[in-house]
Amino acid sequence: MPTISNATVATGTGLSTAGNGGRKIVRLSNGWLVSAFKSSGGSNTLYFHKSTDNGNTWSQICYIQNGTTLDFGITNNGLKVYVILTRSDGSFAQAYNFDASTQTNVNLSSTNVLLSSESAMGNVSLAINEAGTELHAAWSSKNATYPNSFNIRYAKGVISGDGSVTWGAVEQVSVIDGSATNIKNPSIALNGSNASIFAEQEFSSANRIWLFSKSLATADLPSVTTGAWKNKRIFEIATHIQANPSALFVPTAINGLANGRLWVAWHGKDATDSAKFNVRVSYSDDGGVTWSTPTKLTTGNLYDRQNVSLAADKTGKVFALYEEHQWSPDLDIYMRTFSGGSWGAPVAVAEAEPAAESNPSALVDYSLQMTTPPFVFMSGTDGIKFSGNFNVGAAVSPASGALGNKETATLTTYTVTPEAGSTVTQIVERVNGVTVNTFNNPASLSRTLTVPTATWDTLAYFATHTASITVTDSNGATTVTTYSFDKRLATGASLLEATKANTDAKNRISQKRDALAAQVGLSAGATFDAISAQLASGVFLKVATGTFPSATANPVVTGLSFKPKIVMLWQGTSYVRLIAYSEFTNPSSFRSNNTTSDVTLDGTNHYVVQGGFGFTAVNGVDKWLAIG
C-alpha cells in the first residue's frame, strides 16, 4: 500500500488513544483495519472504526457506552475483535468481543463479561496467542486486600471454536501495599502461552521497570509477587520516574533466534537528562532471564520524548514510535527502526500539522513488510488520525497446496500478480529447499515450474517432496508459495528408473515400518507381524475427543474407528457429566456421577457401539472423551 499520512479516522475534541500498554489498532484476516479510541467528557464512549481500503477512509462499526472507560486494549483473531476495558466508575474490568465483518453500529454495553470489580482501576493490556486459542489480559488496580497501592492483576481466556471466550479466575500478580508506591501501566507480550507482563513502579527510593512471568525460575524480590508469578527488574533508578512500558515478542520464525526476542521500551528521566523524558529500550533472548543494557534512543533536556509504541514486521525489523514535544503546543511523532543489529536515525512520521500529535499506537502484524508501521494517534482537537504503510507482496496462483502424484519433472504452471504499484524483480524456484531456477526482472509472469533433470533424477520415488516459489517485488516485499508433490514411476519408464523406484520403495517401506515400531515401543527392524502383535496385546488404547457447537441435549457421536470402553461427557470446563462403562465391571450399563443408580444400555436410547455412542435425557454437554 502507498504511504498514508494523517488520514482522518474520526473528528472531534476529547478523543484519545492514550494508554500505550494496550494496542488500539489491529488488522483482520480480510485485510480490514480496525481502530479503537475513547471520548472524554459527558459521553465517555469507546468507539470502533474500520477501514476497508488500507487506512485511507474510515467508518464506525460499533461502540461501547457503559460508564467511564479509563483504558482499553484490543486484539483480534480472523474477523473477531476482542476488547478489554477498565472503568473508573464502579472500578470494573470488562471483556467484549464482536465479529467486525457483520457487526451493526450499536452499543455493545450489555454484552460484557465482568472480569473483576475492585476499589480502583488503572490501565489495561490484552494479547492473543499465535494459535488464536487464548487471550491474556493484565491491568492495574487496588482492592480490599491491597487498598493502598495499585498492583498488577491477570486473567486468561480460552477461545472456543465459535469465537466465544471462557475466562479463568483473576490472579493477583504483584502484592505491594503502601501509600507511596504503585505498580501500574502493564503491557503484555506472549511467547506461546507464556505471558510476560511489563509494568512500572513509582517509589521514592527506587523507580523500576518490572517483568512479571511464571516462566522465571527465581524472583529478584520475592516479596513483590505471589503464587507462581516471579519478577525481574529490567531497569531501576533511584530518584527519576520510569513509565509507560510497551512490550513486544518477536518469534523465532521471524528473527531466527532460538527463543525469539522479548522487547520492552519506556520513557524516563535520569541524572543526565533530569528535566525531560527520554526513551529507552532493552531486549532479552532467553525468555526474560537476562537483559541487554538499555539503549537510550533519545537524549536531551530541551523537550520530552515519551509514550513509545513498539512494532515489528515479517522481516524482523523492530520499530519504536514516540511523541516528541519540540515546542508548545506542537508535538510530533518520530520513529527509530532496529535493523541489522542497530538502530537507525530518528524519522518524523507524523508532523507539520497545526494540531499536536501524540500517543501513537502501532500495528503488530508479522504477515506484513513495513517501512513505517501503520499507527493511530491523537491529533489535538482534530480527532484521531492514521499514518503508515505496509506491503503484502505479490500473489501466486495456484496458492500453496498439494500437487498430487507427479511422473514427470513438469510440476505446475503458475501466474504471479504483482502488488498494486510495484513490479516483480525476482522469482526463485526451489525444490526441497535447494534453488533450481532464478529469474531476475522476469519479462513473463506466467511460468511453468519444471524441475531440472539432474535434480529430478535424485528425488526419491514414492516420497513427498516440496517445491516453492519466492517472489520479490520493487517494494521490497517477499512472498513464498509452497507446494508438495509425490514422485511416481511413469508408464514405460526405463529399466534404470524402475530399478531406482524399486530401491526407493523398499527404503520407504522400511522407514515406515521402523516409524510404526517406534510408536508401539519396539526397536527399529521389528517385523510387521511383531507390530501387529503389539497392537493386539491390549497395551494400547484408542482415544478420541471432541466438542459440541453449543450446550447439547441427547448427545450423539458417530464415525469413531473403534467401540468405546469408556465415554466421558463434560458440562462446562471440568464437571464430568457422565461415565459409560461398556466393557468393564458392568458391560450393560452406565452411571451418571450425580446419581447412584445404573441406567440400562438399551441399544436405542442409551448405547455404545462400534463407531460411536448416544444418550437420551442428558443435557448441556460441551465436550466428550471416548476411550476404546
XYZ file of C-alpha atoms in Angstrom:
628
model
C 0.000 0.000 0.000
C 1.225 3.563 -0.528
C 2.367 5.639 2.412
C -0.605 7.329 4.079
C -0.067 10.421 6.195
C -2.595 11.828 8.626
C -5.726 10.155 7.247
C -8.756 11.030 9.377
C -10.128 8.171 11.481
C -12.570 10.363 13.436
C -13.047 14.049 14.111
C -13.913 15.737 17.377
C -12.410 17.029 20.578
C -11.517 14.874 23.557
C -10.820 11.689 21.523
C -7.967 9.573 22.864
C -5.642 6.682 22.003
C -3.707 7.114 25.254
C -2.550 4.100 27.228
C 0.275 2.609 25.188
C 0.292 -0.746 27.013
C -2.907 -1.751 25.221
C -2.976 -1.831 21.421
C -5.511 0.408 19.677
C -5.296 -0.957 16.099
C -5.491 -4.450 14.531
C -5.620 -5.896 11.015
C -8.278 -8.530 10.266
C -7.884 -11.643 8.111
C -9.815 -9.946 5.294
C -7.352 -7.019 5.249
C -9.556 -4.521 7.096
C -8.003 -2.282 9.721
C -9.918 -1.738 12.968
C -9.074 1.041 15.385
C -10.459 1.885 18.812
C -10.433 5.184 20.692
C -12.350 6.728 23.551
C -14.026 10.035 24.214
C -13.881 12.005 27.426
C -16.442 14.313 28.937
C -20.139 13.581 29.036
C -20.401 10.685 26.556
C -17.478 8.550 27.857
C -17.777 6.279 24.835
C -15.379 3.713 23.393
C -15.614 3.783 19.572
C -14.578 1.190 16.978
C -13.863 2.297 13.400
C -12.866 0.241 10.354
C -11.022 0.888 7.118
C -11.564 -1.402 4.127
C -9.057 0.456 1.927
C -5.789 0.149 3.902
C -6.394 3.207 6.073
C -7.449 5.818 3.505
C -11.022 6.151 4.782
C -12.713 5.077 7.999
C -16.243 4.423 9.251
C -17.767 3.474 12.589
C -18.519 -0.206 13.315
C -19.983 -0.022 16.807
C -19.362 1.481 20.231
C -19.479 0.829 23.979
C -21.176 3.360 26.217
C -21.206 1.772 29.622
C -19.859 4.128 32.255
C -16.486 5.863 32.159
C -13.865 3.982 30.135
C -10.477 4.523 31.754
C -8.277 2.464 29.411
C -8.693 -0.285 26.821
C -6.791 -2.710 24.618
C -7.862 -4.643 21.522
C -6.625 -7.696 19.638
C -8.139 -9.989 17.040
C -8.313 -13.498 15.585
C -9.500 -13.588 11.987
C -12.546 -11.299 11.813
C -13.187 -11.413 15.555
C -12.170 -8.390 17.626
C -11.548 -8.840 21.356
C -11.656 -5.940 23.806
C -10.688 -5.419 27.439
C -11.544 -2.147 29.151
C -11.268 -0.745 32.634
C -13.907 1.582 34.034
C -13.297 4.215 36.672
C -16.969 4.363 37.687
C -17.548 1.294 39.843
C -13.958 0.181 39.131
C -14.673 -2.664 36.715
C -12.570 -4.693 34.280
C -14.786 -5.929 31.435
C -14.325 -8.084 28.310
C -16.168 -7.826 24.983
C -15.901 -9.354 21.506
C -17.595 -8.929 18.140
C -17.330 -10.029 14.506
C -16.231 -6.891 12.671
C -17.491 -8.157 9.297
C -21.113 -8.465 10.462
C -21.358 -6.148 13.475
C -24.003 -3.418 13.250
C -23.412 0.049 14.647
C -24.986 -0.451 18.087
C -23.979 -0.121 21.727
C -22.277 -3.319 22.929
C -22.579 -2.402 26.598
C -24.910 -5.278 27.514
C -22.578 -7.941 26.050
C -19.717 -7.578 28.529
C -18.143 -10.248 30.682
C -17.201 -8.886 34.104
C -13.648 -9.910 34.959
C -13.335 -8.053 38.255
C -14.792 -5.302 40.386
C -12.280 -3.577 42.640
C -11.765 -0.399 44.626
C -9.840 1.454 41.873
C -8.769 0.707 38.308
C -5.760 1.657 36.188
C -4.531 0.791 32.713
C -5.016 -2.496 30.844
C -3.234 -4.637 28.225
C -4.531 -7.515 26.091
C -2.777 -10.088 23.878
C -3.714 -13.230 21.924
C -1.512 -16.285 21.375
C -0.316 -17.205 17.901
C -2.717 -20.155 17.660
C -5.666 -17.859 18.339
C -6.892 -20.031 21.213
C -6.044 -17.915 24.271
C -6.432 -14.323 25.450
C -4.182 -12.902 28.154
C -5.144 -9.709 29.979
C -3.419 -7.656 32.671
C -4.471 -4.491 34.424
C -3.539 -2.401 37.439
C -5.955 -1.950 40.324
C -6.474 -1.505 44.022
C -8.623 -3.895 46.041
C -9.607 -4.713 49.605
C -6.515 -6.876 50.134
C -4.100 -4.218 48.851
C -6.047 -0.961 49.320
C -3.136 1.497 49.329
C -1.264 0.586 46.144
C -2.034 -0.196 42.541
C -0.945 -3.744 41.708
C -0.990 -5.937 38.602
C -3.786 -8.468 38.126
C -4.095 -11.043 35.344
C -6.728 -13.234 33.680
C -6.572 -15.830 30.907
C -9.407 -16.540 28.488
C -9.813 -19.711 26.408
C -11.318 -19.140 22.954
C -13.787 -21.755 21.711
C -14.234 -22.797 18.100
C -17.147 -20.376 17.697
C -15.021 -17.463 18.940
C -16.611 -17.208 22.384
C -14.329 -16.843 25.408
C -14.335 -18.623 28.757
C -12.368 -16.554 31.255
C -10.494 -18.144 34.134
C -10.136 -16.787 37.642
C -8.419 -13.424 38.107
C -4.907 -13.800 39.549
C -3.040 -11.375 41.779
C 0.439 -10.820 40.315
C 2.118 -8.113 42.421
C 1.416 -7.615 46.131
C 2.822 -4.330 47.372
C 0.772 -2.100 49.688
C 1.941 1.350 50.669
C 0.730 4.895 50.187
C 3.952 5.982 48.440
C 4.279 3.249 45.797
C 2.314 1.770 42.886
C 2.906 -0.874 40.211
C 0.877 0.067 37.134
C 0.641 0.573 33.354
C 1.071 -3.092 32.324
C 1.982 -4.242 28.811
C 1.750 -7.934 27.846
C 3.899 -9.853 25.354
C 3.252 -13.542 24.606
C 5.683 -16.329 23.792
C 3.279 -19.172 23.022
C 1.106 -19.351 26.115
C 3.695 -17.741 28.371
C 2.651 -14.245 29.386
C 5.357 -11.672 30.078
C 3.851 -8.667 31.846
C 5.889 -5.469 31.969
C 4.942 -2.663 34.353
C 6.304 0.446 36.018
C 6.813 1.079 39.729
C 6.886 4.509 41.305
C 8.769 4.627 44.594
C 10.596 7.421 46.344
C 13.879 5.497 46.547
C 13.585 3.140 43.539
C 11.730 3.647 40.273
C 11.592 0.434 38.259
C 10.533 -1.253 35.054
C 9.401 -4.741 36.052
C 8.918 -8.042 34.231
C 6.419 -10.463 35.785
C 6.329 -14.007 34.420
C 5.565 -17.554 35.562
C 8.427 -18.881 33.427
C 11.138 -17.197 35.514
C 12.844 -19.647 37.884
C 13.527 -17.085 40.604
C 12.351 -13.644 41.692
C 14.596 -10.631 42.158
C 12.365 -9.529 45.037
C 10.187 -12.474 46.191
C 8.021 -10.219 48.363
C 6.729 -8.299 45.322
C 4.894 -11.196 43.605
C 2.709 -14.080 44.729
C 1.847 -17.631 43.695
C 3.619 -18.861 40.573
C 4.495 -15.338 39.452
C 8.158 -14.312 39.584
C 9.737 -10.928 38.877
C 12.747 -9.390 37.161
C 13.989 -5.785 37.403
C 14.683 -4.635 33.857
C 15.762 -1.136 34.889
C 15.990 0.693 38.211
C 16.946 4.232 39.107
C 16.636 5.894 42.469
C 15.065 9.312 42.042
C 13.745 9.519 38.459
C 10.422 8.203 37.158
C 10.398 5.388 34.556
C 6.974 4.988 32.951
C 4.639 3.558 30.307
C 6.363 0.381 29.083
C 5.477 -1.025 25.658
C 6.188 -4.748 25.196
C 6.778 -6.877 22.105
C 7.731 -10.509 21.434
C 9.323 -11.323 18.068
C 9.087 -15.107 17.496
C 11.757 -17.484 16.226
C 10.026 -17.780 12.851
C 10.714 -14.072 12.275
C 14.189 -13.449 13.719
C 15.660 -16.980 13.741
C 16.693 -16.774 17.401
C 16.303 -19.978 19.405
C 13.992 -18.383 21.993
C 12.727 -15.441 19.968
C 13.298 -12.000 21.446
C 11.404 -10.053 24.112
C 11.488 -6.266 23.757
C 10.408 -3.535 26.115
C 10.622 0.252 25.689
C 9.604 3.045 28.062
C 10.266 6.695 28.859
C 12.028 8.106 31.897
C 14.480 10.602 33.316
C 17.997 10.187 34.677
C 20.829 12.208 36.183
C 21.977 13.423 32.760
C 18.548 14.305 31.364
C 16.707 15.097 34.571
C 14.343 17.774 33.254
C 12.778 15.937 30.306
C 11.661 12.389 29.485
C 13.624 10.263 27.019
C 13.025 6.797 25.524
C 14.924 3.653 26.479
C 14.684 0.114 25.063
C 16.034 -3.284 26.121
C 15.682 -6.889 24.930
C 16.080 -10.469 26.180
C 16.947 -13.552 24.131
C 16.386 -16.097 26.925
C 12.773 -15.546 27.912
C 13.452 -12.641 30.255
C 16.194 -14.114 32.443
C 18.894 -11.702 31.246
C 18.523 -8.339 29.534
C 20.639 -6.152 27.300
C 21.963 -2.898 28.689
C 19.142 -0.447 27.903
C 19.727 1.689 24.819
C 18.798 5.324 25.184
C 17.031 6.042 21.891
C 16.680 9.752 22.610
C 18.678 12.244 24.679
C 18.387 15.841 25.736
C 16.838 18.197 28.265
C 15.128 20.540 25.793
C 11.844 18.654 25.317
C 10.124 15.410 26.264
C 10.126 12.236 24.183
C 7.599 9.792 25.585
C 4.727 7.311 25.126
C 6.649 4.870 22.948
C 4.856 2.099 20.995
C 6.835 -0.898 19.683
C 6.046 -2.841 16.495
C 7.780 -5.321 14.162
C 7.267 -6.829 10.709
C 7.854 -10.098 8.831
C 11.497 -9.222 8.098
C 12.332 -8.852 11.783
C 12.643 -5.069 11.762
C 11.575 -3.501 15.074
C 10.060 -0.009 15.187
C 9.834 2.408 18.121
C 7.299 5.220 17.614
C 7.137 8.014 20.191
C 5.872 11.554 20.621
C 8.353 14.435 20.659
C 7.477 17.756 22.317
C 9.632 20.118 20.307
C 7.808 23.239 21.403
C 4.439 24.024 22.917
C 1.828 23.294 21.760
C 3.370 21.353 18.848
C 4.027 17.617 19.282
C 5.238 15.330 16.503
C 5.506 11.538 16.147
C 9.005 10.241 15.488
C 10.259 6.721 14.758
C 13.507 4.784 15.018
C 13.993 1.410 13.299
C 16.101 -1.529 14.511
C 17.517 -3.479 11.557
C 20.759 -5.343 11.009
C 21.662 -5.157 14.674
C 21.484 -1.387 15.157
C 19.019 1.487 15.472
C 18.577 3.905 12.580
C 18.274 7.667 12.853
C 15.057 9.335 14.077
C 12.491 9.962 11.333
C 9.409 12.149 11.630
C 6.322 10.082 10.695
C 3.543 12.500 11.715
C 4.246 16.208 11.782
C 3.653 19.616 10.150
C 0.066 19.907 11.314
C -1.434 22.788 13.275
C -2.543 20.346 15.972
C -0.274 18.441 18.353
C 0.282 14.757 17.524
C 0.605 12.371 20.475
C 0.042 8.861 21.860
C 0.891 6.673 18.848
C -0.316 3.065 18.896
C 1.356 0.887 16.258
C 0.077 -2.204 14.456
C 1.848 -5.538 15.086
C 1.348 -7.958 12.163
C 4.055 -10.455 11.225
C 2.474 -11.206 7.851
C 3.375 -7.714 6.587
C 6.511 -5.943 5.467
C 6.634 -2.339 6.648
C 8.618 0.834 6.238
C 6.516 2.760 8.747
C 4.148 0.513 10.688
C 0.526 1.619 10.409
C -0.438 3.518 13.552
C -3.220 5.636 15.001
C -2.609 8.707 17.111
C -4.238 11.738 18.689
C -4.164 14.924 16.655
C -5.042 17.644 19.152
C -8.543 19.000 18.615
C -8.700 17.425 15.132
C -9.503 13.951 16.485
C -7.858 10.598 15.644
C -5.518 10.187 12.652
C -3.849 7.272 10.850
C -0.449 7.039 9.125
C 1.917 4.355 7.873
C 2.357 1.778 5.134
C 2.772 -1.920 4.559
C 3.400 -4.287 1.658
C 1.681 -7.649 1.298
C 3.772 -8.613 -1.736
C 2.868 -10.368 -4.971
C 0.253 -13.117 -5.230
C 0.905 -16.503 -6.847
C -1.787 -18.720 -8.377
C -2.319 -21.541 -7.636
C -1.902 -20.952 -3.914
C 0.170 -23.168 -1.647
C -1.083 -26.755 -1.555
C -0.646 -30.329 -2.742
C 0.047 -31.026 -6.429
C -0.544 -34.789 -6.105
C 1.433 -37.535 -7.857
C 3.955 -36.467 -10.491
C 5.509 -38.791 -13.086
C 7.418 -36.064 -14.915
C 9.531 -33.093 -13.900
C 6.845 -30.623 -15.009
C 5.037 -29.833 -11.764
C 2.596 -26.980 -12.458
C 2.032 -23.751 -14.329
C 1.675 -20.621 -12.206
C 0.932 -16.918 -12.542
C 2.422 -14.079 -10.482
C 0.320 -10.967 -9.884
C 2.327 -8.003 -8.523
C 1.058 -5.897 -5.675
C -0.533 -2.665 -6.886
C 2.101 -0.034 -7.572
C 5.023 -2.470 -7.803
C 6.827 -4.707 -10.296
C 8.310 -8.172 -9.847
C 12.096 -8.009 -9.589
C 12.910 -11.685 -8.971
C 11.383 -15.176 -8.995
C 13.272 -18.036 -7.341
C 12.131 -21.678 -7.691
C 13.310 -24.230 -5.137
C 12.889 -27.987 -4.662
C 13.311 -29.380 -1.169
C 14.827 -26.039 -0.201
C 17.511 -26.049 -2.939
C 17.413 -23.322 -5.614
C 16.825 -24.767 -9.094
C 15.847 -21.685 -11.146
C 16.274 -17.915 -10.715
C 14.646 -15.264 -12.929
C 15.681 -11.623 -12.433
C 13.324 -8.911 -13.684
C 11.285 -11.565 -15.498
C 9.508 -10.481 -18.662
C 6.833 -13.142 -18.215
C 4.832 -13.653 -15.020
C 3.054 -16.782 -16.298
C 5.525 -19.634 -15.980
C 5.889 -23.406 -15.744
C 7.627 -24.880 -12.719
C 9.887 -27.609 -14.138
C 12.476 -29.452 -12.071
C 15.846 -29.702 -13.864
C 16.663 -33.255 -14.973
C 19.701 -33.575 -12.703
C 17.591 -32.640 -9.666
C 14.605 -34.768 -10.722
C 16.780 -37.875 -11.038
C 17.942 -37.536 -7.420
C 14.429 -37.329 -5.951
C 13.178 -40.498 -4.275
C 10.175 -42.281 -5.744
C 7.097 -42.836 -3.580
C 8.115 -39.971 -1.291
C 6.693 -36.498 -0.691
C 8.787 -33.524 -1.805
C 8.328 -29.746 -1.662
C 8.636 -27.057 -4.294
C 8.482 -23.336 -3.578
C 8.246 -20.074 -5.494
C 9.749 -16.977 -3.857
C 8.732 -13.669 -5.414
C 10.404 -10.348 -4.608
C 8.916 -7.070 -5.839
C 10.074 -3.482 -6.217
C 8.526 -2.557 -2.862
C 10.980 -4.943 -1.216
C 8.220 -7.360 -0.190
C 8.852 -11.111 -0.478
C 6.199 -13.824 -0.706
C 6.711 -17.582 -0.649
C 4.284 -20.123 -2.137
C 4.937 -23.776 -1.250
C 3.669 -26.953 -2.930
C 4.019 -30.634 -2.102
C 4.155 -33.496 -4.592
C 4.817 -37.250 -4.681
C 7.194 -38.637 -7.296
C 5.793 -41.688 -9.090
C 7.166 -44.078 -11.722
C 5.920 -43.266 -15.221
C 4.423 -45.882 -17.521
C 7.117 -47.007 -19.908
C 9.938 -45.923 -17.624
C 13.424 -47.210 -18.339
C 14.935 -50.193 -16.543
C 17.266 -47.852 -14.692
C 14.338 -45.771 -13.435
C 12.377 -48.897 -12.447
C 15.371 -50.224 -10.522
C 15.702 -46.925 -8.629
C 11.954 -46.889 -7.928
C 12.135 -50.449 -6.553
C 15.003 -49.483 -4.247
C 13.222 -46.298 -3.115
C 10.028 -48.265 -2.417
C 11.880 -50.761 -0.236
C 13.564 -47.938 1.657
C 10.236 -46.192 2.083
C 8.597 -49.323 3.468
C 11.497 -49.872 5.864
C 11.274 -46.277 7.095
C 7.526 -46.538 7.635
C 7.918 -49.888 9.433
C 10.590 -48.512 11.754
C 8.454 -45.441 12.497
C 5.493 -47.671 13.387
C 7.725 -49.862 15.538
C 8.946 -46.828 17.482
C 5.357 -45.693 18.078
C 4.454 -49.025 19.720
C 7.649 -49.310 21.741
C 9.594 -51.727 19.536
C 13.094 -51.436 18.144
C 13.927 -50.474 14.570
C 13.835 -53.527 12.311
C 10.828 -55.101 14.052
C 8.600 -57.024 11.635
C 5.047 -56.035 10.728
C 3.890 -59.229 12.487
C 5.583 -58.080 15.689
C 3.992 -54.661 15.366
C 0.532 -56.204 14.838
C 1.001 -58.461 17.853
C 2.000 -55.472 19.984
C -1.098 -53.547 18.909
C -3.379 -56.548 19.585
C -1.910 -57.136 23.035
C -4.207 -54.562 24.667
C -1.302 -52.425 25.820
C -2.563 -49.509 23.744
C -5.963 -47.868 23.902
C -7.583 -45.723 21.252
C -8.677 -42.240 22.297
C -10.901 -39.675 20.611
C -12.121 -36.290 21.827
C -14.471 -33.641 20.528
C -16.664 -30.676 21.292
C -20.264 -29.810 20.585
C -21.083 -26.442 18.970
C -23.184 -25.473 21.995
C -24.611 -26.999 25.162
C -26.204 -30.113 23.671
C -29.053 -32.333 24.824
C -29.160 -36.023 23.872
C -25.545 -36.163 22.624
C -24.679 -38.466 19.725
C -21.248 -39.153 18.237
C -20.572 -41.255 15.143
C -17.639 -42.035 12.907
C -15.195 -43.385 15.508
C -12.770 -46.076 14.369
C -13.401 -48.180 17.492
C -16.023 -49.211 20.040
C -15.585 -47.135 23.213
C -14.927 -48.811 26.514
C -15.386 -45.543 28.428
C -17.256 -42.399 27.438
C -16.954 -39.198 29.474
C -19.145 -36.162 28.892
C -18.424 -32.679 30.256
C -20.650 -29.777 31.099
C -18.555 -26.616 31.476
C -14.803 -26.683 31.988
C -14.338 -29.527 34.453
C -17.626 -31.107 35.556
C -17.835 -34.755 34.467
C -21.440 -35.255 33.466
C -21.457 -38.959 32.636
C -19.232 -42.013 32.601
C -20.231 -45.011 30.462
C -18.884 -48.485 31.122
C -19.440 -50.629 28.067
C -16.890 -53.388 28.569
C -15.666 -53.235 32.176
C -17.305 -54.136 35.502
C -20.867 -53.804 34.214
C -20.919 -54.208 30.449
C -24.619 -53.433 30.100
C -24.999 -50.167 31.993
C -23.669 -46.692 32.613
C -23.707 -44.431 35.648
C -24.045 -40.669 35.945
C -21.834 -39.020 38.540
C -24.870 -37.313 40.107
C -26.910 -40.448 40.726
C -26.285 -43.759 42.468
C -28.334 -45.916 40.101
C -27.291 -47.572 36.875
C -29.172 -46.948 33.649
C -29.541 -49.761 31.157
C -27.768 -49.506 27.836
C -30.860 -50.492 25.876
C -29.370 -50.129 22.422
C -31.860 -47.432 21.441
C -31.903 -44.568 23.959
C -28.541 -45.239 25.587
C -25.915 -47.101 23.620
C -22.209 -47.632 22.985
C -21.469 -49.317 19.657
C -18.671 -49.800 17.172
C -18.050 -46.292 15.846
C -19.832 -44.176 18.426
C -22.369 -43.660 21.201
C -25.614 -41.882 22.038
C -27.501 -40.977 25.217
C -31.001 -39.612 25.806
C -32.041 -37.240 28.620
C -28.514 -35.924 29.089
C -28.469 -32.113 28.864
C -25.935 -29.288 28.474
C -22.989 -31.334 27.138
C -19.987 -29.323 25.860
C -17.177 -31.839 25.361
C -16.653 -35.594 25.157
C -13.873 -38.155 25.528
C -14.042 -41.757 24.283
C -11.513 -44.481 25.140
C -11.535 -47.882 23.486
